[in-house]
mmCIF file of C-alpha atoms in Angstrom:
data_model
loop_
_atom_site.group_PDB
_atom_site.id
_atom_site.type_symbol
_atom_site.label_atom_id
_atom_site.label_comp_id
_atom_site.label_asym_id
_atom_site.label_seq_id
_atom_site.Cartn_x
_atom_site.Cartn_y
_atom_site.Cartn_z
ATOM 1 C CA MET A 461 95.588 69.124 112.404
ATOM 2 C CA THR A 462 94.681 71.803 109.364
ATOM 3 C CA SER A 463 93.114 75.232 109.991
ATOM 4 C CA ASN A 464 89.413 75.374 110.595
ATOM 5 C CA ASN A 465 89.356 78.442 109.166
ATOM 6 C CA PRO A 466 88.753 78.196 105.451
ATOM 7 C CA ARG A 467 89.491 81.528 104.544
ATOM 8 C CA LEU A 468 93.320 81.685 106.486
ATOM 9 C CA ALA A 469 93.885 77.849 104.772
ATOM 10 C CA ALA A 470 93.503 79.737 101.659
ATOM 11 C CA THR A 471 95.662 82.538 101.947
ATOM 12 C CA MET A 472 99.154 82.032 100.039
ATOM 13 C CA ALA A 473 102.322 81.294 102.632
ATOM 14 C CA PRO A 474 104.356 84.712 103.902
ATOM 15 C CA PRO A 475 106.361 85.191 100.372
ATOM 16 C CA VAL A 476 109.875 85.912 102.322
ATOM 17 C CA MET A 477 109.382 83.120 104.441
ATOM 18 C CA GLU A 478 108.258 80.772 101.480
ATOM 19 C CA ALA A 479 111.705 82.169 99.690
ATOM 20 C CA ARG A 480 113.934 81.356 102.957
ATOM 21 C CA ARG A 481 112.889 77.785 103.191
ATOM 22 C CA TRP A 482 114.320 77.485 99.303
ATOM 23 C CA ILE A 483 117.781 77.960 101.176
ATOM 24 C CA ALA A 484 117.818 76.399 103.984
ATOM 25 C CA GLY A 485 119.976 73.806 104.246
ATOM 26 C CA LYS A 486 121.916 75.351 101.385
ATOM 27 C CA VAL A 487 125.977 75.575 101.752
ATOM 28 C CA PHE A 488 127.231 78.531 99.486
ATOM 29 C CA GLY A 489 130.781 78.860 98.339
ATOM 30 C CA ALA A 490 133.247 81.631 99.719
ATOM 31 C CA ASP A 491 133.840 82.506 96.061
ATOM 32 C CA ARG A 492 129.990 82.859 95.313
ATOM 33 C CA PRO A 493 128.120 83.669 98.314
ATOM 34 C CA LEU A 494 124.588 83.871 98.379
ATOM 35 C CA ILE A 495 122.938 87.517 97.609
ATOM 36 C CA ASN A 496 119.655 87.511 99.335
ATOM 37 C CA VAL A 497 117.685 90.203 97.192
ATOM 38 C CA SER A 498 114.054 89.048 97.835
ATOM 39 C CA GLN A 499 113.456 90.987 101.443
ATOM 40 C CA ALA A 500 112.529 94.721 101.169
ATOM 41 C CA ALA A 501 114.155 95.611 104.832
ATOM 42 C CA PRO A 502 117.566 97.165 105.915
ATOM 43 C CA VAL A 503 119.772 94.809 107.054
ATOM 44 C CA ASP A 504 121.688 97.122 109.422
ATOM 45 C CA PRO A 505 120.564 98.730 112.328
ATOM 46 C CA PRO A 506 119.466 101.875 113.191
ATOM 47 C CA PRO A 507 122.011 104.807 113.180
ATOM 48 C CA ASP A 508 124.503 105.221 116.280
ATOM 49 C CA GLN A 509 123.034 108.094 117.635
ATOM 50 C CA MET A 510 119.532 106.556 117.282
ATOM 51 C CA ARG A 511 120.344 103.485 119.595
ATOM 52 C CA GLN A 512 122.206 105.469 122.145
ATOM 53 C CA ALA A 513 118.891 107.568 122.391
ATOM 54 C CA MET A 514 117.159 104.123 122.628
ATOM 55 C CA ALA A 515 119.828 102.843 125.356
ATOM 56 C CA LYS A 516 118.860 106.296 127.511
ATOM 57 C CA ALA A 517 115.371 105.840 127.517
ATOM 58 C CA VAL A 518 115.310 102.222 128.441
ATOM 59 C CA LEU A 519 117.754 103.435 131.256
ATOM 60 C CA GLN A 520 115.892 106.276 132.008
ATOM 61 C CA GLN A 521 112.144 106.516 131.309
ATOM 62 C CA ASP A 522 109.995 103.782 133.387
ATOM 63 C CA LEU A 523 107.043 104.574 131.159
ATOM 64 C CA VAL A 524 108.682 103.230 128.111
ATOM 65 C CA HIS A 525 108.230 100.118 129.390
ATOM 66 C CA LEU A 526 104.500 100.631 130.241
ATOM 67 C CA TYR A 527 101.386 100.096 128.023
ATOM 68 C CA GLY A 528 101.265 103.592 126.378
ATOM 69 C CA PRO A 529 97.934 105.217 124.511
ATOM 70 C CA ASP A 530 96.487 103.045 121.688
ATOM 71 C CA LEU A 531 96.856 105.772 118.760
ATOM 72 C CA GLY A 532 100.594 106.061 119.879
ATOM 73 C CA LEU A 533 102.702 108.360 122.313
ATOM 74 C CA PRO A 534 100.826 112.354 121.887
ATOM 75 C CA ALA A 535 104.415 113.617 121.189
ATOM 76 C CA LEU A 536 104.729 111.503 118.181
ATOM 77 C CA ARG A 537 101.686 111.561 117.078
ATOM 78 C CA SER A 538 102.026 115.396 116.668
ATOM 79 C CA GLU A 539 105.667 115.708 115.499
ATOM 80 C CA LEU A 540 104.211 113.402 113.024
ATOM 81 C CA ALA A 541 101.880 115.426 111.804
ATOM 82 C CA ASP A 542 103.826 118.617 111.895
ATOM 83 C CA SER A 543 106.184 116.493 109.410
ATOM 84 C CA ILE A 544 103.477 115.709 106.800
ATOM 85 C CA ALA A 545 102.028 119.324 106.702
ATOM 86 C CA ARG A 546 105.390 120.716 106.385
ATOM 87 C CA HIS A 547 106.331 118.285 103.423
ATOM 88 C CA TYR A 548 103.262 118.223 101.728
ATOM 89 C CA GLN A 549 102.489 121.908 102.504
ATOM 90 C CA GLY A 550 98.891 120.419 103.584
ATOM 91 C CA HIS A 551 96.510 120.131 106.497
ATOM 92 C CA VAL A 552 97.298 117.742 109.239
ATOM 93 C CA SER A 553 97.183 117.780 112.587
ATOM 94 C CA ALA A 554 97.845 115.326 115.824
ATOM 95 C CA LYS A 555 94.115 114.366 115.905
ATOM 96 C CA ASN A 556 94.479 113.041 112.126
ATOM 97 C CA ILE A 557 97.379 110.764 113.648
ATOM 98 C CA ALA A 558 97.452 106.838 114.671
ATOM 99 C CA ILE A 559 100.783 104.808 115.124
ATOM 100 C CA THR A 560 100.549 101.214 114.439
ATOM 101 C CA SER A 561 102.408 98.591 114.954
ATOM 102 C CA GLY A 562 104.013 98.592 111.581
ATOM 103 C CA CYS A 563 102.692 99.687 108.946
ATOM 104 C CA ASN A 564 101.169 96.675 108.073
ATOM 105 C CA GLN A 565 98.905 96.735 110.658
ATOM 106 C CA ALA A 566 98.091 100.394 109.764
ATOM 107 C CA PHE A 567 97.019 98.679 106.481
ATOM 108 C CA CYS A 568 95.095 96.184 108.563
ATOM 109 C CA ALA A 569 93.288 98.466 110.940
ATOM 110 C CA ALA A 570 92.378 100.542 107.947
ATOM 111 C CA ILE A 571 90.277 97.822 105.895
ATOM 112 C CA ALA A 572 88.977 96.998 109.410
ATOM 113 C CA THR A 573 87.271 100.262 109.279
ATOM 114 C CA LEU A 574 85.858 99.692 105.710
ATOM 115 C CA ALA A 575 84.841 96.403 104.452
ATOM 116 C CA GLY A 576 83.776 93.041 105.721
ATOM 117 C CA PRO A 577 83.206 89.849 104.091
ATOM 118 C CA GLY A 578 81.858 90.234 100.640
ATOM 119 C CA ASP A 579 82.805 93.931 100.008
ATOM 120 C CA GLU A 580 85.643 94.656 97.345
ATOM 121 C CA VAL A 581 88.409 96.554 97.196
ATOM 122 C CA ILE A 582 90.519 97.113 93.856
ATOM 123 C CA LEU A 583 94.342 96.603 93.893
ATOM 124 C CA PRO A 584 96.627 97.687 91.114
ATOM 125 C CA VAL A 585 98.378 94.878 89.700
ATOM 126 C CA PRO A 586 101.050 94.119 90.575
ATOM 127 C CA TRP A 587 100.469 94.117 94.365
ATOM 128 C CA TYR A 588 101.658 93.900 97.419
ATOM 129 C CA PHE A 589 101.517 90.604 98.818
ATOM 130 C CA ASN A 590 100.295 91.114 102.442
ATOM 131 C CA HIS A 591 97.556 93.645 101.134
ATOM 132 C CA LYS A 592 95.984 90.696 99.058
ATOM 133 C CA MET A 593 96.557 87.917 101.863
ATOM 134 C CA TRP A 594 94.698 90.368 104.486
ATOM 135 C CA LEU A 595 91.282 90.492 102.153
ATOM 136 C CA ASP A 596 92.016 86.962 101.848
ATOM 137 C CA MET A 597 91.556 86.075 105.353
ATOM 138 C CA ASN A 598 88.668 88.545 106.013
ATOM 139 C CA GLY A 599 86.743 87.399 102.503
ATOM 140 C CA ILE A 600 87.191 90.448 101.051
ATOM 141 C CA ALA A 601 87.521 90.420 97.411
ATOM 142 C CA THR A 602 90.222 91.578 95.732
ATOM 143 C CA VAL A 603 89.591 93.173 92.092
ATOM 144 C CA PRO A 604 92.814 93.733 90.420
ATOM 145 C CA LEU A 605 93.249 96.401 88.576
ATOM 146 C CA THR A 606 95.526 96.157 85.742
ATOM 147 C CA CYS A 607 97.988 98.319 84.540
ATOM 148 C CA GLY A 608 100.008 99.633 81.265
ATOM 149 C CA ASP A 609 103.279 98.825 80.172
ATOM 150 C CA ASP A 610 104.671 101.924 82.305
ATOM 151 C CA LEU A 611 103.098 100.173 85.179
ATOM 152 C CA VAL A 612 101.100 103.025 86.228
ATOM 153 C CA PRO A 613 96.805 102.405 87.181
ATOM 154 C CA ASP A 614 94.390 104.376 85.237
ATOM 155 C CA ALA A 615 91.993 105.772 87.470
ATOM 156 C CA GLY A 616 89.639 105.553 84.034
ATOM 157 C CA ASP A 617 90.250 101.707 84.320
ATOM 158 C CA ALA A 618 89.754 101.738 87.969
ATOM 159 C CA ALA A 619 86.235 103.688 87.364
ATOM 160 C CA ALA A 620 85.219 100.782 85.084
ATOM 161 C CA LEU A 621 85.623 98.499 88.167
ATOM 162 C CA ILE A 622 83.578 100.167 90.893
ATOM 163 C CA THR A 623 80.439 98.297 92.336
ATOM 164 C CA ALA A 624 77.779 98.899 95.014
ATOM 165 C CA ARG A 625 80.193 96.155 96.858
ATOM 166 C CA THR A 626 83.440 98.863 96.575
ATOM 167 C CA ARG A 627 84.605 100.164 99.309
ATOM 168 C CA ALA A 628 88.488 101.202 98.698
ATOM 169 C CA ILE A 629 90.882 101.833 96.557
ATOM 170 C CA VAL A 630 94.823 101.119 97.443
ATOM 171 C CA LEU A 631 97.880 102.843 95.850
ATOM 172 C CA VAL A 632 101.317 101.942 96.801
ATOM 173 C CA THR A 633 104.262 104.653 96.143
ATOM 174 C CA PRO A 634 106.767 104.693 95.209
ATOM 175 C CA ASN A 635 105.343 101.204 94.278
ATOM 176 C CA ASN A 636 105.962 97.539 95.915
ATOM 177 C CA PRO A 637 107.161 95.301 93.692
ATOM 178 C CA THR A 638 107.824 97.509 91.055
ATOM 179 C CA GLY A 639 109.679 100.663 91.974
ATOM 180 C CA VAL A 640 107.783 103.027 89.834
ATOM 181 C CA GLU A 641 106.711 106.265 91.197
ATOM 182 C CA TYR A 642 103.188 107.576 90.518
ATOM 183 C CA PRO A 643 102.878 111.036 89.081
ATOM 184 C CA PRO A 644 101.086 113.445 91.158
ATOM 185 C CA THR A 645 98.405 113.969 88.295
ATOM 186 C CA VAL A 646 97.491 110.326 88.611
ATOM 187 C CA ILE A 647 97.379 110.024 92.290
ATOM 188 C CA ALA A 648 94.962 113.496 92.370
ATOM 189 C CA ALA A 649 92.782 111.716 89.693
ATOM 190 C CA PHE A 650 92.130 108.443 91.920
ATOM 191 C CA GLY A 651 91.917 111.004 94.737
ATOM 192 C CA ASP A 652 88.587 112.450 92.671
ATOM 193 C CA LEU A 653 87.293 109.195 91.733
ATOM 194 C CA ALA A 654 86.800 107.826 95.316
ATOM 195 C CA ARG A 655 85.548 110.929 96.688
ATOM 196 C CA ARG A 656 82.737 110.727 93.651
ATOM 197 C CA HIS A 657 82.215 107.202 94.405
ATOM 198 C CA GLY A 658 82.159 107.732 97.880
ATOM 199 C CA ILE A 659 85.311 105.141 98.652
ATOM 200 C CA ALA A 660 88.276 105.295 100.153
ATOM 201 C CA LEU A 661 91.851 105.927 98.689
ATOM 202 C CA ILE A 662 94.184 104.198 100.829
ATOM 203 C CA ILE A 663 97.618 105.537 99.892
ATOM 204 C CA ASP A 664 100.855 103.635 101.100
ATOM 205 C CA GLU A 665 104.000 105.531 101.326
ATOM 206 C CA THR A 666 106.235 103.352 103.047
ATOM 207 C CA TYR A 667 109.342 104.526 101.104
ATOM 208 C CA ARG A 668 108.405 107.909 100.365
ATOM 209 C CA ASP A 669 111.663 108.982 101.976
ATOM 210 C CA PHE A 670 113.413 107.299 98.688
ATOM 211 C CA HIS A 671 111.851 109.314 96.426
ATOM 212 C CA SER A 672 113.470 110.382 93.194
ATOM 213 C CA ARG A 673 112.380 113.855 93.570
ATOM 214 C CA PRO A 674 112.483 115.958 96.536
ATOM 215 C CA GLY A 675 109.394 117.687 97.976
ATOM 216 C CA ALA A 676 105.685 116.520 98.104
ATOM 217 C CA PRO A 677 105.044 113.451 95.379
ATOM 218 C CA HIS A 678 101.252 114.519 95.571
ATOM 219 C CA ASP A 679 99.446 117.058 96.856
ATOM 220 C CA LEU A 680 96.446 115.659 98.303
ATOM 221 C CA PHE A 681 96.927 117.148 102.013
ATOM 222 C CA GLY A 682 96.354 120.023 100.285
ATOM 223 C CA ASP A 683 92.524 120.073 100.215
ATOM 224 C CA PRO A 684 91.095 120.785 103.711
ATOM 225 C CA GLN A 685 88.725 118.185 103.308
ATOM 226 C CA TRP A 686 91.390 115.552 102.804
ATOM 227 C CA ASP A 687 90.360 112.771 105.528
ATOM 228 C CA ASP A 688 87.115 112.120 104.237
ATOM 229 C CA THR A 689 88.634 110.243 101.688
ATOM 230 C CA VAL A 690 92.612 109.544 101.837
ATOM 231 C CA ILE A 691 93.810 106.653 104.331
ATOM 232 C CA HIS A 692 97.605 107.548 104.357
ATOM 233 C CA LEU A 693 99.382 104.716 105.458
ATOM 234 C CA TYR A 694 103.585 105.691 106.855
ATOM 235 C CA SER A 695 106.124 103.136 107.810
ATOM 236 C CA PHE A 696 109.193 104.199 110.020
ATOM 237 C CA SER A 697 110.910 100.751 109.494
ATOM 238 C CA LYS A 698 112.734 101.601 106.332
ATOM 239 C CA SER A 699 113.443 105.584 106.990
ATOM 240 C CA PHE A 700 115.266 104.695 110.264
ATOM 241 C CA ARG A 701 115.811 101.084 110.345
ATOM 242 C CA LEU A 702 113.303 100.549 113.086
ATOM 243 C CA THR A 703 111.970 97.465 111.179
ATOM 244 C CA GLY A 704 112.400 95.010 114.537
ATOM 245 C CA HIS A 705 110.773 97.315 116.389
ATOM 246 C CA ARG A 706 107.281 97.508 114.484
ATOM 247 C CA VAL A 707 106.244 101.074 113.948
ATOM 248 C CA GLY A 708 104.154 102.168 111.614
ATOM 249 C CA ALA A 709 101.576 105.312 110.806
ATOM 250 C CA MET A 710 97.989 106.052 109.988
ATOM 251 C CA ALA A 711 96.804 109.734 108.743
ATOM 252 C CA THR A 712 92.954 109.829 108.327
ATOM 253 C CA SER A 713 89.471 111.367 109.879
ATOM 254 C CA PRO A 714 89.253 111.962 113.786
ATOM 255 C CA ALA A 715 86.105 109.498 113.189
ATOM 256 C CA ARG A 716 87.541 106.764 111.942
ATOM 257 C CA LEU A 717 90.475 106.681 114.287
ATOM 258 C CA SER A 718 87.721 105.838 116.921
ATOM 259 C CA GLU A 719 87.258 103.023 115.013
ATOM 260 C CA VAL A 720 90.887 102.090 114.696
ATOM 261 C CA GLU A 721 91.485 102.272 118.644
ATOM 262 C CA LYS A 722 89.310 99.635 118.821
ATOM 263 C CA PHE A 723 91.359 97.556 116.360
ATOM 264 C CA ILE A 724 94.634 98.366 118.017
ATOM 265 C CA ASP A 725 93.275 97.856 121.527
ATOM 266 C CA THR A 726 91.975 94.032 120.673
ATOM 267 C CA VAL A 727 95.008 93.540 118.473
ATOM 268 C CA THR A 728 98.262 94.892 120.385
ATOM 269 C CA ILE A 729 96.786 97.463 123.036
ATOM 270 C CA CYS A 730 98.957 99.666 121.819
ATOM 271 C CA PRO A 731 102.104 99.905 119.592
ATOM 272 C CA ALA A 732 105.750 99.158 120.972
ATOM 273 C CA GLN A 733 107.272 102.456 123.552
ATOM 274 C CA LEU A 734 110.414 102.168 122.380
ATOM 275 C CA GLY A 735 109.990 102.156 119.085
ATOM 276 C CA GLN A 736 108.302 104.936 119.216
ATOM 277 C CA HIS A 737 110.914 107.199 120.931
ATOM 278 C CA ALA A 738 112.596 106.300 118.694
ATOM 279 C CA ALA A 739 110.641 107.317 115.928
ATOM 280 C CA LEU A 740 109.993 110.742 117.705
ATOM 281 C CA TRP A 741 113.627 111.555 118.192
ATOM 282 C CA GLY A 742 114.469 110.483 114.509
ATOM 283 C CA LEU A 743 111.769 113.137 113.276
ATOM 284 C CA ARG A 744 113.839 115.599 115.135
ATOM 285 C CA ASN A 745 117.288 114.503 114.594
ATOM 286 C CA LEU A 746 117.785 112.800 111.795
ATOM 287 C CA GLY A 747 116.879 114.602 108.898
ATOM 288 C CA ASP A 748 120.254 114.966 106.871
ATOM 289 C CA TRP A 749 121.135 111.803 107.800
ATOM 290 C CA LEU A 750 117.575 110.530 106.252
ATOM 291 C CA GLU A 751 118.355 112.601 103.537
ATOM 292 C CA GLY A 752 122.016 110.934 103.049
ATOM 293 C CA GLU A 753 120.207 107.604 102.684
ATOM 294 C CA ARG A 754 117.815 108.669 100.021
ATOM 295 C CA ARG A 755 120.794 109.255 98.223
ATOM 296 C CA LYS A 756 122.359 106.147 98.454
ATOM 297 C CA ILE A 757 119.307 104.465 97.825
ATOM 298 C CA LEU A 758 118.964 106.621 94.587
ATOM 299 C CA ALA A 759 122.171 105.681 93.819
ATOM 300 C CA ARG A 760 122.023 101.968 93.809
ATOM 301 C CA GLY A 761 118.607 102.625 91.476
ATOM 302 C CA ASP A 762 120.879 104.102 88.813
ATOM 303 C CA ALA A 763 123.210 101.495 89.366
ATOM 304 C CA MET A 764 121.101 98.960 88.296
ATOM 305 C CA ARG A 765 119.439 101.255 85.893
ATOM 306 C CA SER A 766 123.331 101.688 84.495
ATOM 307 C CA GLY A 767 124.385 98.274 84.607
ATOM 308 C CA PHE A 768 121.170 96.418 82.853
ATOM 309 C CA ALA A 769 122.514 96.954 79.416
ATOM 310 C CA PRO A 770 124.486 93.257 79.162
ATOM 311 C CA LEU A 771 120.960 91.796 80.388
ATOM 312 C CA ALA A 772 119.052 93.420 77.895
ATOM 313 C CA GLU A 773 121.152 92.204 75.181
ATOM 314 C CA ARG A 774 119.949 88.479 76.690
ATOM 315 C CA GLY A 775 116.412 89.522 76.166
ATOM 316 C CA TRP A 776 115.742 90.383 79.817
ATOM 317 C CA ARG A 777 113.454 93.867 80.170
ATOM 318 C CA LEU A 778 113.917 96.493 83.384
ATOM 319 C CA ARG A 779 110.316 97.384 83.683
ATOM 320 C CA GLY A 780 110.490 99.315 86.727
ATOM 321 C CA CYS A 781 113.229 100.209 89.043
ATOM 322 C CA GLY A 782 113.319 102.872 92.140
ATOM 323 C CA ALA A 783 113.174 103.125 95.753
ATOM 324 C CA TYR A 784 114.000 99.703 97.299
ATOM 325 C CA PHE A 785 113.343 97.364 93.903
ATOM 326 C CA ALA A 786 113.910 96.643 90.080
ATOM 327 C CA TYR A 787 111.157 94.740 88.780
ATOM 328 C CA VAL A 788 112.664 92.592 85.623
ATOM 329 C CA GLN A 789 110.829 90.644 83.010
ATOM 330 C CA HIS A 790 113.027 87.470 82.182
ATOM 331 C CA PRO A 791 113.290 85.969 78.304
ATOM 332 C CA PHE A 792 112.978 82.233 79.523
ATOM 333 C CA ASP A 793 110.382 79.775 78.694
ATOM 334 C CA LEU A 794 109.658 78.999 82.415
ATOM 335 C CA PRO A 795 107.213 80.233 85.306
ATOM 336 C CA SER A 796 109.220 82.697 87.283
ATOM 337 C CA ASP A 797 108.134 80.643 90.563
ATOM 338 C CA GLU A 798 110.061 77.986 89.016
ATOM 339 C CA LEU A 799 113.267 80.255 87.800
ATOM 340 C CA ALA A 800 113.445 82.243 91.265
ATOM 341 C CA ARG A 801 114.281 78.550 92.946
ATOM 342 C CA ALA A 802 116.383 77.726 90.244
ATOM 343 C CA LEU A 803 118.326 80.859 90.655
ATOM 344 C CA VAL A 804 119.138 79.531 94.379
ATOM 345 C CA ASP A 805 121.230 76.449 92.621
ATOM 346 C CA GLN A 806 122.420 78.411 89.329
ATOM 347 C CA CYS A 807 124.268 81.283 90.246
ATOM 348 C CA ALA A 808 123.418 81.875 94.643
ATOM 349 C CA VAL A 809 120.702 84.876 94.007
ATOM 350 C CA LEU A 810 117.662 84.640 95.955
ATOM 351 C CA ALA A 811 114.803 87.205 94.281
ATOM 352 C CA LEU A 812 111.190 87.035 94.776
ATOM 353 C CA PRO A 813 108.899 85.765 91.733
ATOM 354 C CA GLY A 814 106.243 87.672 89.678
ATOM 355 C CA THR A 815 103.674 85.212 90.822
ATOM 356 C CA MET A 816 103.405 86.103 94.470
ATOM 357 C CA PHE A 817 102.623 90.032 93.689
ATOM 358 C CA THR A 818 99.784 89.032 91.157
ATOM 359 C CA PRO A 819 96.484 86.764 90.458
ATOM 360 C CA GLU A 820 97.137 83.161 90.171
ATOM 361 C CA GLY A 821 97.549 82.441 86.470
ATOM 362 C CA ASP A 822 98.508 86.171 85.623
ATOM 363 C CA ALA A 823 100.960 85.709 82.856
ATOM 364 C CA ALA A 824 102.933 88.931 83.641
ATOM 365 C CA GLY A 825 103.868 87.458 86.816
ATOM 366 C CA ALA A 826 104.953 84.496 85.567
ATOM 367 C CA SER A 827 107.513 86.379 83.307
ATOM 368 C CA HIS A 828 108.562 88.811 86.186
ATOM 369 C CA LEU A 829 110.777 88.624 89.280
ATOM 370 C CA ARG A 830 111.598 91.568 92.015
ATOM 371 C CA ILE A 831 114.851 92.318 92.558
ATOM 372 C CA ALA A 832 115.258 94.306 96.260
ATOM 373 C CA TYR A 833 118.564 95.699 95.836
ATOM 374 C CA ALA A 834 118.603 98.634 98.723
ATOM 375 C CA ASN A 835 120.721 96.380 100.922
ATOM 376 C CA SER A 836 123.457 95.442 97.462
ATOM 377 C CA ASP A 837 125.717 98.699 96.846
ATOM 378 C CA GLU A 838 126.991 99.307 93.714
ATOM 379 C CA THR A 839 129.308 96.461 93.287
ATOM 380 C CA GLY A 840 126.888 94.282 94.815
ATOM 381 C CA ILE A 841 124.579 94.984 92.178
ATOM 382 C CA ALA A 842 126.662 94.543 89.518
ATOM 383 C CA GLU A 843 127.587 91.415 90.822
ATOM 384 C CA VAL A 844 123.664 90.476 91.077
ATOM 385 C CA LEU A 845 123.469 91.540 87.426
ATOM 386 C CA LYS A 846 126.704 89.366 86.084
ATOM 387 C CA ARG A 847 124.695 86.368 87.689
ATOM 388 C CA LEU A 848 121.840 86.686 86.395
ATOM 389 C CA ALA A 849 122.985 87.130 83.232
ATOM 390 C CA THR A 850 124.919 83.280 83.168
ATOM 391 C CA VAL A 851 121.304 81.841 83.587
ATOM 392 C CA ARG A 852 120.212 79.112 81.265
ATOM 393 C CA PRO A 853 117.150 77.155 82.838
#
């Protein structure tokens, strides 16, 4: 039986799950094992000291096993607010913070407070596919914002897309899928644009902890009235390798959090307790460890850039590279959704096609691939590039 919900039926299949089906039943030789660069998530567990703290919480804190507050543990909300205030030199308190079941839920909850069927949300292209999927499921029109050659969106271009139905603009920086970091001046321009038009600026900084520049990547929180426009999203999944524990966060106005509370109570009742305790412990104890992780990821980005020359000689182009991602343009007369499948058989590389991040029929999407290199060390990245250089579709 097919879905009776036409919006759900029309929503694309989850891209990472779709990519996993491409390798189902396939056997890869020991001399050329599969290199999976399709998913932007750590494959290693949290650091041992955090796992020990989690085990202690499981054994000694009875409340870990019960429902908690809908908007998250008060101690975690306070600690994250202090962390954001320090990092951005801004005005943030616990009353601005909600803890969510992953950053995806934070986005869904934010949209639930902003828009309904027939409304519009502006997404720069290429976009994060789960954002587009949630809008589609809810009958909210996605308005594509084409970026320039540098893959950075322009606030002036966005202004031309705003209508009476526009409810929000979404920025993801460092960007998924391109890895590009949006300059502070660009982010400020979008903040000003959103405020002038009375719409929200949703800024998703899931990969903030792997930004190439230390310190604050923007000054939105420096405005004492930031929460009348800005909705900030964050994730502990990448920073502390807590992907399976689903711990994300939102920073916004207390009034909006009253609406978010309704969403969370209906969908999950509360975020999972154990992951929240882990995130709290991490904020208090893993600053130096996280900086080491950041430097490791930055070194992998350097390896991607420095090793790309052989591919460039064959017509490939490295369009963006940062945080977890490289966004590459291929030189073949073959759409990227077909090329991505061919890579599995030709060179045992699993990557996602640009078509999963762009509007249907988009020519740029058909000519690009996303390579999520964060789980590959420098040797692994060199091997990916070597294999791609052999492709002859």
